[in-house]
PDB file of C-alpha atoms in Angstrom:
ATOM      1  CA  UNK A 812       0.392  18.537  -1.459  1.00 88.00           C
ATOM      2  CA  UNK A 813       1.136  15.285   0.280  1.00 94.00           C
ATOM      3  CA  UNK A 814      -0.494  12.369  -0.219  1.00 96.00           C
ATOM      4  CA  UNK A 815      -0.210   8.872   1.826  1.00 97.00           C
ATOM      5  CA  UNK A 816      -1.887   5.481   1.350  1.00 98.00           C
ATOM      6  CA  UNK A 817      -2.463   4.130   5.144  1.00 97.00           C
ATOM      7  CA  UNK A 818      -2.177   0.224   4.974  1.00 96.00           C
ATOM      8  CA  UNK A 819      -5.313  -2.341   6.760  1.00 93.00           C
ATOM      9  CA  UNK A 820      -4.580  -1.669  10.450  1.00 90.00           C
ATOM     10  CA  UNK A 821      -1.291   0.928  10.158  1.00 95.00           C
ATOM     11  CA  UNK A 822      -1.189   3.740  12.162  1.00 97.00           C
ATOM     12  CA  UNK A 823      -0.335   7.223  10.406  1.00 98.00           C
ATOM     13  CA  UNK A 824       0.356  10.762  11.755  1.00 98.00           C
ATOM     14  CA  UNK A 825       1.276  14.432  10.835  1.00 98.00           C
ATOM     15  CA  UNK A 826       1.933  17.939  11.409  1.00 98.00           C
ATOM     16  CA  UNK A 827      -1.034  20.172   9.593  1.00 98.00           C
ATOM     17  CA  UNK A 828      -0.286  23.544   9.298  1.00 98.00           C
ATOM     18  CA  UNK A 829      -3.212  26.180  10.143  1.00 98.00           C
ATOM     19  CA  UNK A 830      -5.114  26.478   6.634  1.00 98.00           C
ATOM     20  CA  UNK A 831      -4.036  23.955   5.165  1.00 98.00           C
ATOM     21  CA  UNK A 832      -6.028  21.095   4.862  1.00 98.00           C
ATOM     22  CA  UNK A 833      -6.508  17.279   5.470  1.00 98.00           C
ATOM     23  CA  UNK A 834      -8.607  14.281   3.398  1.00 98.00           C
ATOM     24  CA  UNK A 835      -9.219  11.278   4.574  1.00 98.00           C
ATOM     25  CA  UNK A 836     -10.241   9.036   1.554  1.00 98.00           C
ATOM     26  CA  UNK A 837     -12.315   5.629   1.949  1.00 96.00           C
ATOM     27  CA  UNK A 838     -10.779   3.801  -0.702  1.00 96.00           C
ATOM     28  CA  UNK A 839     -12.379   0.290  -0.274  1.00 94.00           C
ATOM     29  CA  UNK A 840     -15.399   1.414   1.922  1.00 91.00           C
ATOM     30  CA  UNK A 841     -16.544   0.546   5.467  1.00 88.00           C
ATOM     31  CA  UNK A 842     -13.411   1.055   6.717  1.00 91.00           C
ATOM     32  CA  UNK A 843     -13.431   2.883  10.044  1.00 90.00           C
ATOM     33  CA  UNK A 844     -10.371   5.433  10.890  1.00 95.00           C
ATOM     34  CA  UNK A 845      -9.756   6.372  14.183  1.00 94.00           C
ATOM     35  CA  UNK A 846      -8.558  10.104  14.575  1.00 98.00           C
ATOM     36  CA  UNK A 847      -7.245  12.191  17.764  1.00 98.00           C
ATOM     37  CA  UNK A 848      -5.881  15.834  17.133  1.00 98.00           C
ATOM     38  CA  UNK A 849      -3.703  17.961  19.766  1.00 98.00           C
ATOM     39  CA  UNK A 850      -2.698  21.720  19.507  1.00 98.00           C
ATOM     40  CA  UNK A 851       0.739  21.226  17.677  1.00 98.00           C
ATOM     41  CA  UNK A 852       2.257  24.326  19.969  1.00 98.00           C
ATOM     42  CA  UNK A 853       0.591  22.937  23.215  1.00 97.00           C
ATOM     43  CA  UNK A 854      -0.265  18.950  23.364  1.00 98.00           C
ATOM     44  CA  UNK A 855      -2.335  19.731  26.315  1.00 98.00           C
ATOM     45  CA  UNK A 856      -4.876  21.212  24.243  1.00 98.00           C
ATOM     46  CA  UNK A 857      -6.587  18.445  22.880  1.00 98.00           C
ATOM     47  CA  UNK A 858      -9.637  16.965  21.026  1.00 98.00           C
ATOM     48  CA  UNK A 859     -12.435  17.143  23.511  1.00 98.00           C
ATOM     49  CA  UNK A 860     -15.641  15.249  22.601  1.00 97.00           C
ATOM     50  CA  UNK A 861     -17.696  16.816  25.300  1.00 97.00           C
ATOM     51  CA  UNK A 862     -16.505  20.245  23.753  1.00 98.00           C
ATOM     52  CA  UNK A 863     -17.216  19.453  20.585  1.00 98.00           C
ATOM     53  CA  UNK A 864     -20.398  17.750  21.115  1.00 96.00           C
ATOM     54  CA  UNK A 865     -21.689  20.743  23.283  1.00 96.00           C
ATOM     55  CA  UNK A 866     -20.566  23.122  20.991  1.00 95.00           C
ATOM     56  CA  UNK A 867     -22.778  21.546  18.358  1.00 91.00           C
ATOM     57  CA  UNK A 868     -25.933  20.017  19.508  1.00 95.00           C
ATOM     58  CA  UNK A 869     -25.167  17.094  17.896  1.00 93.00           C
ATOM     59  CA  UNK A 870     -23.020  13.842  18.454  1.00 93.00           C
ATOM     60  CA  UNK A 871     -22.349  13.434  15.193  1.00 94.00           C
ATOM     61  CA  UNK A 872     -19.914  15.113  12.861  1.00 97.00           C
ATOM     62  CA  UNK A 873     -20.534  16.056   9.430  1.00 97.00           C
ATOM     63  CA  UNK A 874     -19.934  19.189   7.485  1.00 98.00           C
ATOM     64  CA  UNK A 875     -19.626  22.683   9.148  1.00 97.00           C
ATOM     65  CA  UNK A 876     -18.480  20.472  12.601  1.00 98.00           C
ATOM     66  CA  UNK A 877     -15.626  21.925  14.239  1.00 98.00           C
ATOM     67  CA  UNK A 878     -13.393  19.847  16.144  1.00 98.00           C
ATOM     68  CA  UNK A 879     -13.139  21.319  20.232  1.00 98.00           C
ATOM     69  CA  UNK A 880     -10.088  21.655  22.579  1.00 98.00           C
ATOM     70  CA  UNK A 881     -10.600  21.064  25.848  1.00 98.00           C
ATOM     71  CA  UNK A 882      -9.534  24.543  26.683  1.00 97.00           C
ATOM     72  CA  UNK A 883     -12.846  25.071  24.111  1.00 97.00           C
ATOM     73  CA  UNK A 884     -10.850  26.456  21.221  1.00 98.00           C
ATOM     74  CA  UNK A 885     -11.595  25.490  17.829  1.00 98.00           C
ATOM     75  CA  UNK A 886      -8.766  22.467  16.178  1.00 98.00           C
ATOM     76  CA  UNK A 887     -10.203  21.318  12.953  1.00 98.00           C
ATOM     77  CA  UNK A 888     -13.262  22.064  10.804  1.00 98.00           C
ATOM     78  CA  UNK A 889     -15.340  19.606   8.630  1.00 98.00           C
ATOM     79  CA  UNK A 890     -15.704  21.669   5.150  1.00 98.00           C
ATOM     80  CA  UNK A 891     -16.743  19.163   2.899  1.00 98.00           C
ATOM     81  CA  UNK A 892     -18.402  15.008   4.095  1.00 98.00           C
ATOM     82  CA  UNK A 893     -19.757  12.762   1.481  1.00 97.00           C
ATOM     83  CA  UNK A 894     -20.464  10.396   3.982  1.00 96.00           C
ATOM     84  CA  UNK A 895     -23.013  12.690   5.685  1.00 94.00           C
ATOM     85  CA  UNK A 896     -22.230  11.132   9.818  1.00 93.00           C
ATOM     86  CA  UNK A 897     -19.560   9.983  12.116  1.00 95.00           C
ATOM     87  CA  UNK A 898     -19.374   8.811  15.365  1.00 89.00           C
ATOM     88  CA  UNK A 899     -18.316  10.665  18.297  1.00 94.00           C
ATOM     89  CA  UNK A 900     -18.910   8.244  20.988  1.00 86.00           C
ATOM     90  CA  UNK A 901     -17.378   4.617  19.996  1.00 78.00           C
ATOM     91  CA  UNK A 902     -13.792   5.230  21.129  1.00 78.00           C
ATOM     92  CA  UNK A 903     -11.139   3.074  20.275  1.00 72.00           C
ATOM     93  CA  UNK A 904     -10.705  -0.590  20.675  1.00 65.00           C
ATOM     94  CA  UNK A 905      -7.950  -1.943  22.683  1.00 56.00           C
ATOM     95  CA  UNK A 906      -6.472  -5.054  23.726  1.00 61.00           C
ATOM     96  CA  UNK A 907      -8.488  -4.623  27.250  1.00 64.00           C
ATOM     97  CA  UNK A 908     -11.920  -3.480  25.517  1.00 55.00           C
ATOM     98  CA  UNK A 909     -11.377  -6.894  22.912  1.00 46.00           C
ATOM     99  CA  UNK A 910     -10.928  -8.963  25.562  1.00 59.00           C
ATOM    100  CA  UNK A 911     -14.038  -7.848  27.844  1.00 54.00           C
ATOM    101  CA  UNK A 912     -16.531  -7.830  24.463  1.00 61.00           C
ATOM    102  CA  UNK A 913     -15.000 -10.799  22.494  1.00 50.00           C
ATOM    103  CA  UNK A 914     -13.263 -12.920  24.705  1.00 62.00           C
ATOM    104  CA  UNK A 915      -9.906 -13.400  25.927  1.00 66.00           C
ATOM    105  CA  UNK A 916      -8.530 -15.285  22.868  1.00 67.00           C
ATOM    106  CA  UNK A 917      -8.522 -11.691  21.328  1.00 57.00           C
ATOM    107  CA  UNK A 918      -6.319 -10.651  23.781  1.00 57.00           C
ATOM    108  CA  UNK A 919      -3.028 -10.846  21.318  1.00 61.00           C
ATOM    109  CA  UNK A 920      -5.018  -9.088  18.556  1.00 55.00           C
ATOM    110  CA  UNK A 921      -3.208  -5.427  17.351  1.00 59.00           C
ATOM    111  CA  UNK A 922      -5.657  -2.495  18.308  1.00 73.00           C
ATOM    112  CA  UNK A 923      -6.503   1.352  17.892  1.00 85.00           C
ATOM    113  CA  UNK A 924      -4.828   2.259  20.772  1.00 89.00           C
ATOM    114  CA  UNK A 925      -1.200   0.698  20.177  1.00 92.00           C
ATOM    115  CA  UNK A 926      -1.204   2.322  16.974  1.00 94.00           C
ATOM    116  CA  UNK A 927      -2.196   5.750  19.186  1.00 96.00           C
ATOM    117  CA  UNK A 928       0.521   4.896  21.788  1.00 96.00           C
ATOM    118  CA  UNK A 929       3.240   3.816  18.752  1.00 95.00           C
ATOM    119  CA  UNK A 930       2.709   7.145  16.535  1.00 96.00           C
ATOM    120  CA  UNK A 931       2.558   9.512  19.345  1.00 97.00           C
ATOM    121  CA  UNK A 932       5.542   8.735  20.996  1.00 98.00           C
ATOM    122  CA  UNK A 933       6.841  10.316  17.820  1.00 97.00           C
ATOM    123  CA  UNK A 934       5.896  13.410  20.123  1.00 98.00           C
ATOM    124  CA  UNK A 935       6.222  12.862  23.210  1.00 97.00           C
ATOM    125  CA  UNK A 936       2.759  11.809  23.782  1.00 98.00           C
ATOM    126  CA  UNK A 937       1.919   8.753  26.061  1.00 96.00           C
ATOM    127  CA  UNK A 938      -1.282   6.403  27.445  1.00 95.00           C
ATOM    128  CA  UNK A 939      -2.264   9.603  29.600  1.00 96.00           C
ATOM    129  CA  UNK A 940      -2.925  11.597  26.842  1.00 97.00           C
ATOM    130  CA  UNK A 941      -4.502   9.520  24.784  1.00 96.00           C
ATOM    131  CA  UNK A 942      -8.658  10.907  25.001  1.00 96.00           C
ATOM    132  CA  UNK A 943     -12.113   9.990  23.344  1.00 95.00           C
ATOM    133  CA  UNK A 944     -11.414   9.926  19.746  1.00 96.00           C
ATOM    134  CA  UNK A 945     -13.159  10.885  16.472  1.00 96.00           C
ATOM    135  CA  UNK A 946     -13.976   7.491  14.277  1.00 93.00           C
ATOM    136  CA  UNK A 947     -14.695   8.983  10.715  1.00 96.00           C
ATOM    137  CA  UNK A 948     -16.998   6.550   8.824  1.00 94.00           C
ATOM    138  CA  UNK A 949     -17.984   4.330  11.807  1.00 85.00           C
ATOM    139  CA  UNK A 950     -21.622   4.021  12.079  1.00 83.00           C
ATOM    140  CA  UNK A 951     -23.101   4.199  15.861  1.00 80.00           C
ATOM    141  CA  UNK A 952     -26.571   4.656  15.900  1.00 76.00           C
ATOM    142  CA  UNK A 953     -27.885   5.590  19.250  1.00 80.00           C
ATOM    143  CA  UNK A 954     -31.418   4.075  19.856  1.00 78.00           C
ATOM    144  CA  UNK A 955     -33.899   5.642  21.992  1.00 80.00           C
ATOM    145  CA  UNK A 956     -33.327   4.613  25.180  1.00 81.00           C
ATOM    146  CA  UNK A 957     -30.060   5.522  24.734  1.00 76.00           C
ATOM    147  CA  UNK A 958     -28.421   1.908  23.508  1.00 75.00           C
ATOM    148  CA  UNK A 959     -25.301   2.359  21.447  1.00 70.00           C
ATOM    149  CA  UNK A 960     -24.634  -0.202  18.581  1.00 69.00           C
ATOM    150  CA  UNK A 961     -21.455  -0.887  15.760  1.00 70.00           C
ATOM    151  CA  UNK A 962     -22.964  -1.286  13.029  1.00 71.00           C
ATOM    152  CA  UNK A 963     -22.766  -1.628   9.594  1.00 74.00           C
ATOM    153  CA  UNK A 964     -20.848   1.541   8.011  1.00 77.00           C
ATOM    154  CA  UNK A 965     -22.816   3.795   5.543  1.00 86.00           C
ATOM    155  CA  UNK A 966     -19.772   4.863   3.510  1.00 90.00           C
ATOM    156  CA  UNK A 967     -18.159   2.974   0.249  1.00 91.00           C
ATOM    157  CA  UNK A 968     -15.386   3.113  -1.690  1.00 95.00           C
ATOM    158  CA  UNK A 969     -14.037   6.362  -2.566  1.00 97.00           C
ATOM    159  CA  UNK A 970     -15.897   8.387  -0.260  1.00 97.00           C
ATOM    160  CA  UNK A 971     -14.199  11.083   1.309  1.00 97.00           C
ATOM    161  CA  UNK A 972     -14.078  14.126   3.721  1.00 98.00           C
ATOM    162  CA  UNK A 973     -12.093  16.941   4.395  1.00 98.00           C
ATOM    163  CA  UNK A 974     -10.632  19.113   7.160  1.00 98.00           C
ATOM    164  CA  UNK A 975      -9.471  22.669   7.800  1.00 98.00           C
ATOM    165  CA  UNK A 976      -6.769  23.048  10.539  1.00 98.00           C
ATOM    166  CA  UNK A 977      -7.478  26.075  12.362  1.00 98.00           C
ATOM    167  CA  UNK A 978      -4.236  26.388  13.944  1.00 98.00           C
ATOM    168  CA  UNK A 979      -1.241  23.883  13.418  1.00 98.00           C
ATOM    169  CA  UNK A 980      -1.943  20.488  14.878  1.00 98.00           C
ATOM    170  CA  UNK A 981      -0.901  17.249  15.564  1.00 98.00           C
ATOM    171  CA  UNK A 982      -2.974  14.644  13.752  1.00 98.00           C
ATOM    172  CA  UNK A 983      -3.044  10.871  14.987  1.00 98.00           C
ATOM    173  CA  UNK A 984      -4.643   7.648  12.676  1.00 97.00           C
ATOM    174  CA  UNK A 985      -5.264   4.341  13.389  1.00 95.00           C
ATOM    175  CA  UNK A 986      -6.889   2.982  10.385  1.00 94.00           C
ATOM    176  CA  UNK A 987      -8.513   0.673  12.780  1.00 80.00           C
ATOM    177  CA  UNK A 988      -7.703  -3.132  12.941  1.00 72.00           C
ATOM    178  CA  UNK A 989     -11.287  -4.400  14.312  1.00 69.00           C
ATOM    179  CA  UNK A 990     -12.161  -7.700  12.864  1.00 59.00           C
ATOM    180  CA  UNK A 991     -14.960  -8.875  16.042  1.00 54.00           C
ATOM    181  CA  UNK A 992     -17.791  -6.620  14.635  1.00 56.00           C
ATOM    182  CA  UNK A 993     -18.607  -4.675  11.637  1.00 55.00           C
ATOM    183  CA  UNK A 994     -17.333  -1.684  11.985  1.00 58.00           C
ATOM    184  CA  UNK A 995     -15.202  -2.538   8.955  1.00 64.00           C
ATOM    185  CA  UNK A 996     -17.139  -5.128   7.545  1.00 69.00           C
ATOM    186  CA  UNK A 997     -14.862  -7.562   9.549  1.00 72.00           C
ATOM    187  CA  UNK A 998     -12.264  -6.598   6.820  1.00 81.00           C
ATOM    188  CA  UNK A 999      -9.798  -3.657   7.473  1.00 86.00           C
ATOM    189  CA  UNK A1000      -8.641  -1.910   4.306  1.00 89.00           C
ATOM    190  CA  UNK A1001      -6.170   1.077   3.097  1.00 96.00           C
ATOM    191  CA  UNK A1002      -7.337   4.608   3.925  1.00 97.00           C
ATOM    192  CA  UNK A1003      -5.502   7.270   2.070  1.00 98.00           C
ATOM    193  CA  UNK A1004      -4.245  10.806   3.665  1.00 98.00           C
ATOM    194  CA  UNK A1005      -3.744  13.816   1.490  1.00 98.00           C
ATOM    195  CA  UNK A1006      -2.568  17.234   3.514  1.00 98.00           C
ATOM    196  CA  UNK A1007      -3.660  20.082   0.560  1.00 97.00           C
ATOM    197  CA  UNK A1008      -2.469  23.526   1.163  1.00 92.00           C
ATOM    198  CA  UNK A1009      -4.449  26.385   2.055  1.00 86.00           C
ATOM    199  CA  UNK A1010      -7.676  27.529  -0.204  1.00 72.00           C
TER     200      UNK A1010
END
């Protein structure tokens, strides 16, 4: 078993192996974690939201989900969520996105997708293969009319939830740096990472 602590705003990656599995713990609570995963013997085979989403009838993950290549093959699989939903749709902020909802002064602030770009370089992954990503424990309710909003999270401290690799992959974090809306209660915290081996 491994097990990581993932400082406020760090970014944090790994090989799983298929079967064994992955936990992502809450430690402090409302603390959103950005998440991409990529075939580990093909990086072209991806997380796919549409895939996933289709695949499910639902946009939001929670046990029993299983995370979607684009090539429609299954990645991951949600087998236990104390947490209960997680958003699909969000993405991830960037220095670009910051500036166009917050303002320009934001422009210098660090951001999910520099810690994306940063930890997968590790393998030979770059801006163009960076895709709509998973945000465990970010709260985006989506009204009726279709109106997305960040809202206040619906986890707390010590929540966690756990995933089965179905074949070995590539996981990327960024335990997400937001401080312009609530997404982590304007407050980013540690995150930890255990990698358990197979039931």
């Amino acid at each position: 078993m491994t097990h990581v602590t993932v400082p406020a705003r760090a970014a944090w990656s790994a090989v799983v192996r298929a079967g064994r599995t992955l936990t992502v713990t809450d430690l402090h609570g409302n603390q959103a974690v950005d998440f991409l995963v990529y075939d580990a013997a093909d990086t072209a085979a991806r997380y796919s939201a549409p895939d996933t989403i289709q695949a499910q009838g639902n946009i939001f993950l929670t046990t029993g989900s299983v995370l979607m290549s684009n090539e429609h093959t299954p990645l991951m699989t949600v087998t236990e969520d104390e947490v209960g939903r997680h958003d699909t749709v969000g993405g991830a902020c960037s220095k670009e996105s910051n500036t166009l909802r917050y303002g320009h002064h934001t422009w210098s602030q660090h951001a999910c997708v520099d810690n994306f770009l940063a930890e997968g370089a590790r393998y030979g992954l770059g801006k163009r293969d960076l895709v709509s990503n998973i945000n465990w424990y970010m709260n985006v309710p989506v009204e009726k009319d279709g109106t997305l909003g960040i809202v206040d999270g619906i986890s707390a401290p010590g929540l966690r939830l756990t995933l089965r690799a179905e074949r070995d992959v590539i996981v990327l974090v960024s335990n997400c740096p937001q401080t312009n809306n609530p997404c982590n209660g304007f407050e980013p915290t540690a995150v930890a990472m255990t990698i358990g081996d197979p039931a």
